[in-house]
Amino acid sequence: MSIVQEIRCSNCGAPVKFNPGEIVATCRYCGFTQVIETRKAFDFEHSVILNSYKPEQVDDLVRNWMRGGFLKPGDLARASKILEKNLMYVPFWLVQATATTTYKGVFERLTPPVSKEGKVEKKYNWLVLARKATEFPTREYDVPLDGKIPYDFKKIEGFSKVLNSEIERDQALEITRQQIEDAHRFLIRQDIDKIIEMKTEFEIGTSVYLHAPIWLVVYEYKGNVTASGLMEQQE
Ligand SMILES: [Zn+2]
C-alpha cells in the first residue's frame, strides 16, 4: 500500500501529490516541475510527447497490438475483453551521449587464435525509464522522439495521470553508462571471443526530462487478467 503525500506547488500554490520514492513532481495546474525535497524548480529541459488517441480509439490500438507478434494466441484479439484503459504520461530521461569503447581480445574461432583490437564509437539518444516501481509492465518502449515538444500542461488530458520521476539525473547518467557499456560489450563479442581489455569513454551531452504517453490496458483472456502498456508507434 502506498501513502500519498502532498506538498504545495512552489509556483501556483496548488496541492501536488506524490508517492514515497518519487523525487521530481509536476504540478497538474500550472505544469511547474519541482524537486520534491528542496521545492526548487527543476533545472533541466522538460519535454512531452502528446497522446493522439481518444479513449474510444484505444480499442483499435489494442486489437492491432494483439494481432501482431508470434508469441500471442491467434484468437487473442477476438476472444479477449478490454476491462480498463488508462492514459499515463510516463517519465523518461533522454540522455545524449557519445561512447567510445576500445578493446583488446582474442578471436578463438580460428586455429591458432588471433589477437585483435578495435574500437566501437557511437552516438546515442539514450532513454532511461525514470520509474523504479513495477506498477506497469516493464517492456521496451519505442518512444517516437520526433513528436517531442516543450512540456505544456494545457495539452495534458484531464483524465490522464502524469507520473513523477523516481530517478534523478545523475542516476539516469549512471544507468545510461552501464547500459551503453553492456550494449558495446555485446557488439564486441561479435568480433572477439575473449575480451582481455575494454575501456569506454563517454561524452555526455544534454539531458532532457521527458513525459511520454502510454496506455495502460487491462484485459481478460480465457479467465486470465493481464495488464499491458501500449505506446503509439512511429509511422
Ligand atoms: Zn502549480
CSV table of C-alpha atoms and ligand atoms in Angstrom, one decimal:
chain,number,residue,atom,x,y,z
A,1,MET,CA,0.0,0.0,0.0
A,2,SER,CA,1.3,3.4,-0.8
A,3,ILE,CA,0.8,6.5,1.2
A,4,VAL,CA,0.2,9.6,-0.9
A,5,GLN,CA,1.8,12.7,0.4
A,6,GLU,CA,1.2,16.3,-0.6
A,7,ILE,CA,3.3,19.5,-1.0
A,8,ARG,CA,2.3,22.9,-2.3
A,9,CYS,CA,3.4,23.8,-5.8
A,10,SER,CA,6.1,26.5,-5.4
A,11,ASN,CA,4.8,28.3,-8.4
A,12,CYS,CA,0.9,28.4,-8.0
A,13,GLY,CA,0.3,27.0,-4.5
A,14,ALA,CA,-1.9,24.2,-5.7
A,15,PRO,CA,-1.5,20.8,-4.0
A,16,VAL,CA,0.9,18.4,-5.6
A,17,LYS,CA,0.6,14.8,-4.7
A,18,PHE,CA,3.4,12.3,-4.6
A,19,ASN,CA,4.2,8.8,-3.5
A,20,PRO,CA,7.1,7.6,-1.5
A,21,GLY,CA,10.2,7.2,-3.7
A,22,GLU,CA,9.2,10.0,-6.1
A,23,ILE,CA,11.7,12.8,-6.3
A,24,VAL,CA,10.6,15.1,-9.1
A,25,ALA,CA,6.9,16.2,-9.3
A,26,THR,CA,4.9,18.1,-11.9
A,27,CYS,CA,2.0,20.3,-11.0
A,28,ARG,CA,-1.2,19.5,-12.7
A,29,TYR,CA,-2.5,23.0,-12.6
A,30,CYS,CA,0.4,25.0,-13.9
A,31,GLY,CA,2.9,22.5,-15.2
A,32,PHE,CA,5.7,23.6,-12.9
A,33,THR,CA,8.2,20.9,-12.2
A,34,GLN,CA,10.0,20.9,-8.9
A,35,VAL,CA,12.3,18.8,-6.9
A,36,ILE,CA,10.2,17.4,-4.0
A,37,GLU,CA,12.9,17.6,-1.3
A,38,THR,CA,14.1,21.1,-2.0
A,39,ARG,CA,10.8,22.5,-3.5
A,40,LYS,CA,13.1,24.2,-6.0
A,41,ALA,CA,12.5,24.5,-9.8
A,42,PHE,CA,13.8,21.6,-11.8
A,43,ASP,CA,16.9,22.7,-13.8
A,44,PHE,CA,16.5,20.5,-16.9
A,45,GLU,CA,14.6,20.8,-20.1
A,46,HIS,CA,11.2,19.2,-19.7
A,47,SER,CA,9.5,17.8,-22.8
A,48,VAL,CA,6.4,15.9,-23.6
A,49,ILE,CA,5.2,13.7,-26.4
A,50,LEU,CA,1.4,14.2,-26.7
A,51,ASN,CA,-1.1,11.4,-27.0
A,52,SER,CA,-3.1,11.4,-30.2
A,53,TYR,CA,-5.6,8.7,-29.3
A,54,LYS,CA,-9.1,9.3,-28.0
A,55,PRO,CA,-10.2,6.7,-25.4
A,56,GLU,CA,-12.6,5.2,-27.9
A,57,GLN,CA,-9.8,4.8,-30.5
A,58,VAL,CA,-7.6,2.9,-28.0
A,59,ASP,CA,-9.6,-0.4,-28.6
A,60,ASP,CA,-8.2,-0.4,-32.2
A,61,LEU,CA,-4.7,0.2,-30.9
A,62,VAL,CA,-5.1,-2.7,-28.5
A,63,ARG,CA,-6.6,-5.1,-31.1
A,64,ASN,CA,-3.8,-4.2,-33.6
A,65,TRP,CA,-1.2,-4.9,-31.0
A,66,MET,CA,-3.0,-8.2,-30.1
A,67,ARG,CA,-2.9,-9.3,-33.7
A,68,GLY,CA,0.8,-8.7,-34.0
A,69,GLY,CA,3.7,-10.8,-32.7
A,70,PHE,CA,4.0,-14.5,-33.0
A,71,LEU,CA,4.0,-15.2,-29.2
A,72,LYS,CA,0.4,-14.2,-28.9
A,73,PRO,CA,-2.5,-16.6,-29.2
A,74,GLY,CA,-4.2,-16.4,-32.6
A,75,ASP,CA,-7.6,-15.6,-31.2
A,76,LEU,CA,-6.4,-13.0,-28.6
A,77,ALA,CA,-7.9,-10.0,-30.5
A,78,ARG,CA,-11.3,-11.8,-30.9
A,79,ALA,CA,-11.6,-13.6,-27.6
A,80,SER,CA,-10.3,-11.0,-25.2
A,81,LYS,CA,-12.3,-8.4,-23.4
A,82,ILE,CA,-10.8,-5.0,-22.6
A,83,LEU,CA,-11.6,-4.2,-18.9
A,84,GLU,CA,-9.8,-0.9,-18.4
A,85,LYS,CA,-7.8,1.7,-20.3
A,86,ASN,CA,-5.9,4.5,-18.6
A,87,LEU,CA,-3.7,7.1,-20.1
A,88,MET,CA,-0.4,7.7,-18.3
A,89,TYR,CA,2.4,10.1,-19.0
A,90,VAL,CA,5.4,8.1,-18.0
A,91,PRO,CA,8.7,9.9,-17.2
A,92,PHE,CA,11.9,9.1,-19.0
A,93,TRP,CA,15.4,10.7,-19.1
A,94,LEU,CA,16.7,11.2,-22.6
A,95,VAL,CA,20.5,11.4,-22.5
A,96,GLN,CA,22.7,12.4,-25.4
A,97,ALA,CA,25.9,10.5,-25.3
A,98,THR,CA,28.8,9.6,-27.5
A,99,ALA,CA,30.5,6.5,-26.3
A,100,THR,CA,33.9,5.2,-27.4
A,101,THR,CA,35.0,1.7,-26.4
A,102,THR,CA,38.5,0.5,-27.2
A,103,TYR,CA,39.1,-3.2,-26.7
A,104,LYS,CA,41.7,-5.9,-27.0
A,105,GLY,CA,41.0,-9.6,-27.1
A,106,VAL,CA,41.3,-12.9,-28.8
A,107,PHE,CA,39.5,-14.3,-31.7
A,108,GLU,CA,39.4,-18.0,-30.9
A,109,ARG,CA,37.3,-19.3,-33.8
A,110,LEU,CA,40.5,-19.8,-35.8
A,111,THR,CA,43.4,-22.1,-35.1
A,112,PRO,CA,45.7,-20.7,-34.0
A,113,PRO,CA,43.7,-18.0,-32.2
A,114,VAL,CA,44.4,-14.4,-33.3
A,115,SER,CA,44.8,-11.3,-31.1
A,116,LYS,CA,42.6,-8.5,-32.1
A,117,GLU,CA,41.9,-5.0,-31.1
A,118,GLY,CA,39.4,-2.4,-32.1
A,119,LYS,CA,37.1,0.4,-31.4
A,120,VAL,CA,33.4,1.0,-31.2
A,121,GLU,CA,32.2,4.6,-31.3
A,122,LYS,CA,28.6,5.5,-31.4
A,123,LYS,CA,26.3,8.5,-30.7
A,124,TYR,CA,23.1,7.9,-28.8
A,125,ASN,CA,19.9,9.4,-27.6
A,126,TRP,CA,19.6,7.0,-24.8
A,127,LEU,CA,16.3,6.6,-23.0
A,128,VAL,CA,16.1,5.7,-19.3
A,129,LEU,CA,12.8,4.9,-17.7
A,130,ALA,CA,12.5,7.3,-14.7
A,131,ARG,CA,10.5,4.8,-12.6
A,132,LYS,CA,11.7,2.0,-10.3
A,133,ALA,CA,8.4,0.5,-9.3
A,134,THR,CA,6.8,-2.1,-11.4
A,135,GLU,CA,3.2,-0.7,-11.3
A,136,PHE,CA,3.1,-1.0,-15.1
A,137,PRO,CA,4.6,-3.8,-17.2
A,138,THR,CA,8.3,-3.4,-18.0
A,139,ARG,CA,8.9,-3.6,-21.7
A,140,GLU,CA,10.9,-1.6,-24.0
A,141,TYR,CA,9.1,1.4,-25.4
A,142,ASP,CA,10.0,2.7,-28.8
A,143,VAL,CA,9.4,6.3,-27.9
A,144,PRO,CA,8.7,8.5,-31.0
A,145,LEU,CA,11.1,11.3,-30.3
A,146,ASP,CA,10.1,13.3,-33.3
A,147,GLY,CA,7.0,14.4,-31.6
A,148,LYS,CA,8.8,15.9,-28.6
A,149,ILE,CA,7.7,19.4,-27.6
A,150,PRO,CA,8.3,21.6,-24.5
A,151,TYR,CA,6.1,20.4,-21.6
A,152,ASP,CA,2.7,22.0,-21.9
A,153,PHE,CA,0.3,21.2,-19.0
A,154,LYS,CA,-2.6,22.7,-21.0
A,155,LYS,CA,-2.3,19.9,-23.5
A,156,ILE,CA,-2.4,17.1,-21.0
A,157,GLU,CA,-5.8,15.4,-20.8
A,158,GLY,CA,-7.7,15.8,-17.6
A,159,PHE,CA,-8.4,12.1,-17.3
A,160,SER,CA,-4.7,11.1,-17.7
A,161,LYS,CA,-2.2,10.5,-14.9
A,162,VAL,CA,1.2,12.2,-15.0
A,163,LEU,CA,3.7,10.0,-13.2
A,164,ASN,CA,6.5,11.6,-11.2
A,165,SER,CA,10.1,10.7,-11.5
A,166,GLU,CA,11.9,8.3,-9.1
A,167,ILE,CA,15.2,8.7,-10.8
A,168,GLU,CA,17.4,11.8,-10.6
A,169,ARG,CA,19.6,12.9,-13.5
A,170,ASP,CA,22.9,11.6,-12.0
A,171,GLN,CA,21.3,8.2,-11.6
A,172,ALA,CA,20.0,8.4,-15.1
A,173,LEU,CA,23.5,9.1,-16.4
A,174,GLU,CA,24.9,6.2,-14.4
A,175,ILE,CA,22.3,3.9,-15.9
A,176,THR,CA,23.0,5.2,-19.4
A,177,ARG,CA,26.7,4.5,-19.0
A,178,GLN,CA,26.1,1.0,-17.7
A,179,GLN,CA,23.5,0.1,-20.4
A,180,ILE,CA,25.7,1.5,-23.3
A,181,GLU,CA,28.7,-0.3,-22.0
A,182,ASP,CA,26.7,-3.6,-21.9
A,183,ALA,CA,25.5,-2.9,-25.5
A,184,HIS,CA,29.1,-2.3,-26.6
A,185,ARG,CA,30.2,-5.5,-24.9
A,186,PHE,CA,27.6,-7.3,-26.8
A,187,LEU,CA,28.8,-5.8,-30.1
A,188,ILE,CA,32.5,-6.6,-29.3
A,189,ARG,CA,31.6,-10.2,-28.6
A,190,GLN,CA,30.6,-10.5,-32.3
A,191,ASP,CA,34.2,-9.6,-33.1
A,192,ILE,CA,36.2,-11.4,-30.5
A,193,ASP,CA,35.6,-14.4,-28.3
A,194,LYS,CA,37.6,-13.4,-25.3
A,195,ILE,CA,37.8,-9.8,-24.0
A,196,ILE,CA,41.1,-9.0,-22.4
A,197,GLU,CA,40.8,-5.3,-22.1
A,198,MET,CA,37.9,-3.0,-22.6
A,199,LYS,CA,37.5,0.7,-21.8
A,200,THR,CA,34.6,3.0,-22.5
A,201,GLU,CA,34.8,6.8,-22.6
A,202,PHE,CA,31.7,8.9,-22.6
A,203,GLU,CA,31.0,12.3,-23.7
A,204,ILE,CA,27.6,13.2,-22.2
A,205,GLY,CA,25.6,15.9,-23.9
A,206,THR,CA,22.2,17.4,-22.9
A,207,SER,CA,19.8,15.5,-20.7
A,208,VAL,CA,16.1,16.1,-21.2
A,209,TYR,CA,13.3,15.0,-18.9
A,210,LEU,CA,10.5,13.6,-21.0
A,211,HIS,CA,7.0,12.5,-20.4
A,212,ALA,CA,5.7,10.0,-23.0
A,213,PRO,CA,2.1,8.7,-23.2
A,214,ILE,CA,1.5,5.1,-22.5
A,215,TRP,CA,-2.0,3.5,-22.4
A,216,LEU,CA,-2.2,1.0,-19.6
A,217,VAL,CA,-4.7,-1.6,-20.8
A,218,VAL,CA,-6.2,-4.3,-18.6
A,219,TYR,CA,-7.8,-7.2,-20.5
A,220,GLU,CA,-9.2,-10.6,-19.8
A,221,TYR,CA,-8.5,-13.6,-22.0
A,222,LYS,CA,-9.8,-17.0,-21.1
A,223,GLY,CA,-10.2,-16.1,-17.5
A,224,ASN,CA,-6.8,-14.5,-17.1
A,225,VAL,CA,-6.4,-10.8,-16.4
A,226,THR,CA,-3.4,-9.1,-17.9
A,227,ALA,CA,-2.1,-5.5,-17.9
A,228,SER,CA,-0.1,-4.2,-20.8
A,229,GLY,CA,1.4,-0.8,-21.5
A,230,LEU,CA,1.0,0.3,-25.1
A,231,MET,CA,2.5,3.2,-26.8
A,232,GLU,CA,1.6,4.7,-30.2
A,233,GLN,CA,4.2,3.7,-32.6
A,234,GLN,CA,6.0,5.9,-35.0
A,235,GLU,CA,4.8,5.7,-38.7
B,1,ZN,ZN,1.5,24.8,-9.9
